[in-house]
Short mmCIF file of C-alpha atoms in Angstrom, two decimals:
data_model
loop_
_atom_site.label_atom_id
_atom_site.label_comp_id
_atom_site.label_asym_id
_atom_site.label_seq_id
_atom_site.Cartn_x
_atom_site.Cartn_y
_atom_site.Cartn_z
CA MET A 183 25.82 -0.82 -4.75
CA GLN A 184 23.46 1.55 -3.42
CA ASN A 185 21.04 -1.29 -2.29
CA LEU A 186 24.14 -2.59 -0.70
CA SER A 187 24.84 0.71 0.95
CA LYS A 188 21.77 0.56 2.03
CA LEU A 189 21.64 -3.23 3.64
CA VAL A 190 25.06 -1.84 5.28
CA ALA A 191 23.57 0.61 6.83
CA THR A 192 20.20 -1.01 8.15
CA LEU A 193 23.04 -3.51 9.87
CA LEU A 194 24.94 -0.48 11.39
CA ILE A 195 21.72 0.61 12.67
CA GLY A 196 20.91 -2.90 14.72
CA ALA A 197 24.77 -2.31 15.92
CA MET A 198 24.55 0.78 16.81
CA MET A 199 21.64 0.30 19.09
CA SER A 200 22.13 -3.04 20.17
CA ALA A 201 25.47 -1.06 21.54
CA SER A 202 23.05 1.45 22.99
CA ALA A 203 21.63 -1.17 24.94
CA SER A 204 24.80 -3.04 26.01
CA ALA A 205 23.02 -3.29 29.58
CA LEU A 206 21.42 -5.79 28.93
CA ALA A 207 21.81 -8.80 30.82
CA ALA A 208 23.07 -12.19 29.18
CA GLY A 209 20.25 -14.13 31.17
CA ASN A 210 17.68 -11.74 28.27
CA ALA A 211 19.85 -12.99 25.54
CA PHE A 212 17.39 -14.89 22.89
CA VAL A 213 20.53 -16.19 21.27
CA THR A 214 24.20 -15.61 21.40
CA VAL A 215 26.16 -15.32 18.19
CA ASN A 216 30.08 -15.17 18.38
CA GLY A 217 29.75 -14.47 21.88
CA VAL A 218 27.66 -11.58 21.06
CA ALA A 219 23.73 -11.64 22.84
CA VAL A 220 20.98 -10.64 20.63
CA SER A 221 18.13 -9.28 22.87
CA GLN A 222 14.82 -10.87 23.49
CA ASN A 223 13.30 -8.10 23.05
CA LEU A 224 14.70 -7.67 19.65
CA ALA A 225 13.61 -11.24 19.02
CA ASN A 226 10.03 -10.43 20.67
CA ILE A 227 9.42 -7.49 18.26
CA PHE A 228 10.48 -9.44 14.95
CA MET A 229 8.30 -12.49 15.68
CA ALA A 230 5.25 -9.11 16.50
CA GLU A 231 5.73 -8.08 13.25
CA GLN A 232 5.45 -11.37 11.23
CA LYS A 233 2.20 -12.43 14.01
CA ALA A 234 1.06 -8.79 12.88
CA GLN A 235 1.37 -10.24 9.09
CA GLY A 236 -0.47 -13.62 10.21
CA ALA A 237 2.29 -15.86 10.67
CA PRO A 238 1.08 -18.35 13.55
CA ASP A 239 2.31 -18.34 17.01
CA SER A 240 4.52 -21.39 16.53
CA PRO A 241 7.74 -23.00 17.24
CA GLU A 242 8.52 -22.67 13.09
CA LEU A 243 8.10 -18.89 13.67
CA LYS A 244 10.25 -18.97 16.61
CA ASN A 245 13.01 -20.96 15.03
CA ALA A 246 12.64 -18.09 11.71
CA VAL A 247 13.26 -15.29 13.46
CA ARG A 248 15.91 -17.05 15.48
CA GLU A 249 17.84 -18.03 12.12
CA GLU A 250 17.32 -14.53 10.62
CA LEU A 251 18.22 -12.51 14.03
CA ILE A 252 21.61 -14.87 13.58
CA ARG A 253 22.49 -14.11 10.04
CA ARG A 254 21.58 -10.04 10.98
CA GLU A 255 24.31 -10.42 13.38
CA LEU A 256 26.88 -11.94 11.23
CA LEU A 257 26.78 -9.84 9.16
CA ILE A 258 26.86 -6.83 11.54
CA GLN A 259 30.32 -8.58 12.65
CA GLU A 260 31.20 -8.60 9.74
CA ALA A 261 30.41 -4.87 8.87
CA LYS A 262 32.00 -3.96 11.76
CA LYS A 263 35.11 -6.18 11.49
CA ALA A 264 35.55 -4.30 7.86
CA GLY A 265 35.78 -0.84 9.48
CA LEU A 266 32.01 0.17 7.55
CA ASP A 267 31.04 1.95 10.52
CA LYS A 268 33.80 4.54 10.86
CA LYS A 269 33.55 5.32 6.72
CA PRO A 270 31.53 8.87 6.70
CA ASP A 271 29.20 8.33 4.18
CA ILE A 272 27.97 4.68 5.75
CA ALA A 273 27.55 6.28 9.50
CA ALA A 274 25.82 9.53 7.96
CA GLN A 275 23.35 6.95 6.06
CA ALA A 276 22.83 4.77 9.24
CA GLU A 277 22.29 8.30 11.38
CA ALA A 278 19.92 9.42 9.43
CA ALA A 279 18.06 6.06 9.42
CA ARG A 280 18.28 5.82 13.16
CA GLN A 281 16.77 9.61 13.43
CA ALA A 282 13.88 8.81 11.08
CA PHE A 283 13.27 5.46 13.11
CA PHE A 284 13.04 7.35 16.29
CA VAL A 285 10.93 10.79 14.84
CA ARG A 286 8.64 8.19 13.71
CA ALA A 287 8.15 6.75 16.96
CA TYR A 288 7.63 10.17 18.59
CA ILE A 289 4.78 11.00 16.03
CA GLN A 290 3.35 7.78 16.36
CA GLU A 291 3.47 7.91 20.17
CA TYR A 292 2.46 11.69 20.17
CA VAL A 293 -0.58 10.96 18.04
CA LYS A 294 -1.41 8.12 20.79
CA LYS A 295 -1.62 10.71 23.39
CA ASN A 296 -3.38 13.03 21.43
CA PRO A 297 -6.37 11.42 20.00
CA ILE A 298 -8.78 13.23 17.20
CA SER A 299 -12.34 12.87 18.75
CA ASP A 300 -15.44 11.82 16.44
CA ALA A 301 -16.97 15.14 17.80
CA GLN A 302 -13.83 17.01 16.31
CA LEU A 303 -13.72 14.75 12.67
CA LYS A 304 -17.78 15.72 12.49
CA ALA A 305 -17.52 19.08 12.99
CA GLN A 306 -14.76 19.17 10.29
CA TYR A 307 -17.14 17.19 7.56
CA GLU A 308 -19.75 19.30 8.44
CA THR A 309 -17.75 22.68 7.70
CA ILE A 310 -16.81 20.65 4.71
CA LYS A 311 -20.35 20.20 3.30
CA THR A 312 -20.64 23.68 3.48
CA GLN A 313 -18.04 24.90 1.97
CA LEU A 314 -19.06 22.19 -1.11
CA GLY A 315 -22.90 23.76 -1.03
CA SER A 316 -25.23 21.23 -2.85
CA THR A 317 -24.49 21.69 -6.17
CA GLU A 318 -21.31 20.54 -8.41
CA TYR A 319 -21.01 21.97 -11.75
CA LYS A 320 -19.58 21.12 -14.87
CA ALA A 321 -17.33 23.96 -16.50
CA ARG A 322 -15.21 24.94 -19.12
CA HIS A 323 -13.15 28.05 -19.29
CA ILE A 324 -10.17 29.75 -21.35
CA LEU A 325 -7.41 31.45 -19.42
CA VAL A 326 -5.81 34.19 -20.87
CA LYS A 327 -2.72 36.94 -19.23
CA ASP A 328 -5.04 39.85 -21.05
CA GLU A 329 -8.59 41.51 -20.47
CA ALA A 330 -8.38 42.26 -23.42
CA ASP A 331 -7.39 38.77 -25.39
CA ALA A 332 -10.67 37.88 -22.74
CA THR A 333 -12.59 40.54 -24.45
CA ALA A 334 -11.85 39.26 -28.22
CA ILE A 335 -12.30 35.24 -27.28
CA ILE A 336 -16.06 36.68 -26.13
CA ALA A 337 -16.63 38.76 -29.32
CA ASN A 338 -15.53 35.72 -31.29
CA LEU A 339 -18.07 33.13 -29.20
CA LYS A 340 -20.57 35.54 -29.61
CA LYS A 341 -20.09 35.52 -33.55
CA GLY A 342 -20.51 31.77 -33.33
CA ALA A 343 -16.97 30.56 -32.81
CA LYS A 344 -16.64 27.15 -30.86
CA PHE A 345 -15.69 27.21 -27.23
CA GLU A 346 -13.73 24.01 -27.32
CA GLU A 347 -11.65 25.53 -30.37
CA LEU A 348 -11.24 28.92 -28.61
CA ALA A 349 -9.74 26.79 -25.59
CA LYS A 350 -6.73 26.06 -27.41
CA GLN A 351 -5.32 29.76 -26.85
CA SER A 352 -5.73 29.20 -23.27
CA ILE A 353 -2.64 29.29 -20.61
CA ASP A 354 -3.94 26.39 -18.83
CA PRO A 355 -2.37 23.15 -19.23
CA GLY A 356 -3.91 21.01 -17.76
CA SER A 357 -7.38 22.03 -19.76
CA LYS A 358 -6.92 23.72 -23.04
CA ASP A 359 -6.36 20.23 -24.93
CA ASN A 360 -9.23 19.57 -23.91
CA GLY A 361 -11.65 22.10 -24.68
CA GLY A 362 -11.36 24.07 -21.19
CA ASP A 363 -12.96 21.05 -19.82
CA LEU A 364 -12.88 21.55 -15.96
CA GLY A 365 -14.76 18.74 -15.46
CA TRP A 366 -17.14 18.45 -12.49
CA ALA A 367 -16.44 20.27 -9.21
CA SER A 368 -18.56 22.32 -6.25
CA ALA A 369 -18.17 26.07 -6.43
CA GLY A 370 -15.99 25.56 -3.39
CA ASN A 371 -13.62 24.05 -5.54
CA PHE A 372 -12.37 27.63 -7.15
CA VAL A 373 -11.82 30.88 -6.16
CA LYS A 374 -14.25 33.35 -4.98
CA PRO A 375 -14.45 35.30 -8.70
CA PHE A 376 -14.74 32.30 -10.49
CA SER A 377 -16.94 30.59 -8.04
CA ASP A 378 -19.21 33.87 -8.48
CA ALA A 379 -19.41 33.80 -11.99
CA LEU A 380 -19.81 30.06 -12.17
CA THR A 381 -22.58 29.80 -10.10
CA SER A 382 -24.98 32.92 -11.63
CA LEU A 383 -24.43 31.09 -15.47
CA ALA A 384 -27.19 29.25 -16.74
CA LYS A 385 -26.34 25.72 -18.31
CA GLY A 386 -25.00 26.53 -21.64
CA LYS A 387 -24.03 30.18 -21.05
CA TYR A 388 -20.83 31.79 -21.31
CA THR A 389 -19.41 35.26 -18.94
CA GLU A 390 -19.73 37.65 -21.64
CA THR A 391 -17.06 39.96 -19.58
CA PRO A 392 -14.16 38.79 -18.42
CA VAL A 393 -13.41 37.10 -15.04
CA LYS A 394 -10.48 38.38 -13.48
CA THR A 395 -8.67 36.55 -10.33
CA GLU A 396 -4.80 36.04 -9.53
CA PHE A 397 -4.31 33.65 -12.19
CA GLY A 398 -5.20 36.14 -15.26
CA TYR A 399 -8.52 36.65 -16.95
CA HIS A 400 -11.13 33.80 -17.85
CA VAL A 401 -14.08 33.25 -19.99
CA ILE A 402 -16.24 30.44 -18.43
CA LEU A 403 -19.29 28.28 -19.92
CA LEU A 404 -21.25 26.12 -17.92
CA ASP A 405 -22.20 23.19 -19.32
CA ASP A 406 -24.07 21.60 -16.83
CA SER A 407 -25.10 21.63 -12.92
CA ARG A 408 -26.17 18.47 -10.47
CA PRO A 409 -27.31 17.99 -7.02
CA LEU A 410 -24.11 17.36 -5.28
CA SER A 411 -24.06 14.05 -3.48
CA VAL A 412 -21.26 14.34 -0.46
CA PRO A 413 -20.20 10.90 0.71
CA ALA A 414 -21.35 9.47 4.03
CA PHE A 415 -19.08 10.49 7.36
CA GLU A 416 -18.44 7.10 7.63
CA GLU A 417 -17.03 6.81 4.35
CA ILE A 418 -14.52 9.81 4.67
CA LYS A 419 -13.72 9.45 8.12
CA PRO A 420 -10.22 7.70 7.62
CA ARG A 421 -9.32 10.63 5.01
CA LEU A 422 -10.75 13.32 7.11
CA LEU A 423 -8.31 11.37 10.52
CA GLN A 424 -5.28 11.67 8.59
CA GLN A 425 -5.91 14.90 7.91
CA ALA A 426 -6.59 16.18 11.18
CA GLN A 427 -3.34 14.10 12.67
CA SER A 428 -0.95 15.53 9.65
CA GLN A 429 -2.55 19.04 11.01
CA GLN A 430 -1.85 18.31 14.69
CA ILE A 431 1.58 17.25 14.23
CA ASN A 432 3.04 19.62 12.25
CA LYS A 433 1.54 22.44 14.56
CA MET A 434 3.07 20.51 17.42
CA VAL A 435 6.23 20.75 15.13
CA ASP A 436 5.80 24.85 14.50
CA GLY A 437 5.66 24.99 18.25
CA LEU A 438 8.85 23.38 18.51
CA ARG A 439 10.54 25.26 15.78
CA ALA A 440 8.90 28.20 17.65
CA LYS A 441 10.88 27.90 20.90
CA ALA A 442 14.41 26.09 19.43
CA LYS A 443 17.58 28.08 20.18
CA VAL A 444 19.15 27.20 16.71
CA GLU A 445 22.87 29.12 16.08
#
């Protein structure tokens, strides 16, 4: 039933948008179904979508689109006859989908008119490289709430206890069952007190005083370190572009929100 509701909502959106385009002349009709014109513009959109997916521009494509639009128009007409466009829940779904369509279209247009330059992306790339540094570390940690607990763990390490066993006391659910292992990461991935302590350690050594951060008290062990290999700019450019566009859109929306009169 849920899928059926979505289908009906989609069909109703088509009906609503067709109604808003009632100024289309009969001469612009691609096909007419029970006296209702289906526009050439709509057919062009369907054909463009199919061609973008690799379908050849051919009479067969035109006929397939024609049949699809006829089927859709018939179902839209039946949905309207059944009064589904008057049902509040279905009308609300249709309106939500219609809004999503226009929001997506506006964002695409905004991004097109406000392109992110390669220079901006390269500057962001260089900033990230600086933040990451030239070394990455394979670290373990044990996180506890109280400094006294961290001090006791350090005392046990000095007595020969295994770090991996003591890590079971950690309140970090992501590493406690894995011997406190945090994997390979650059120092920039950690909060400053943690990264400062980590980068001062020699391989195989642990912090002999608790390291306090906003999360609690850490005991940190450096398993190993190696030179950091940063991917080339072209390799991560798509990800940088996506992030930059997301930030740009959020800034635009925040600006609209700040100026909006909301009651």
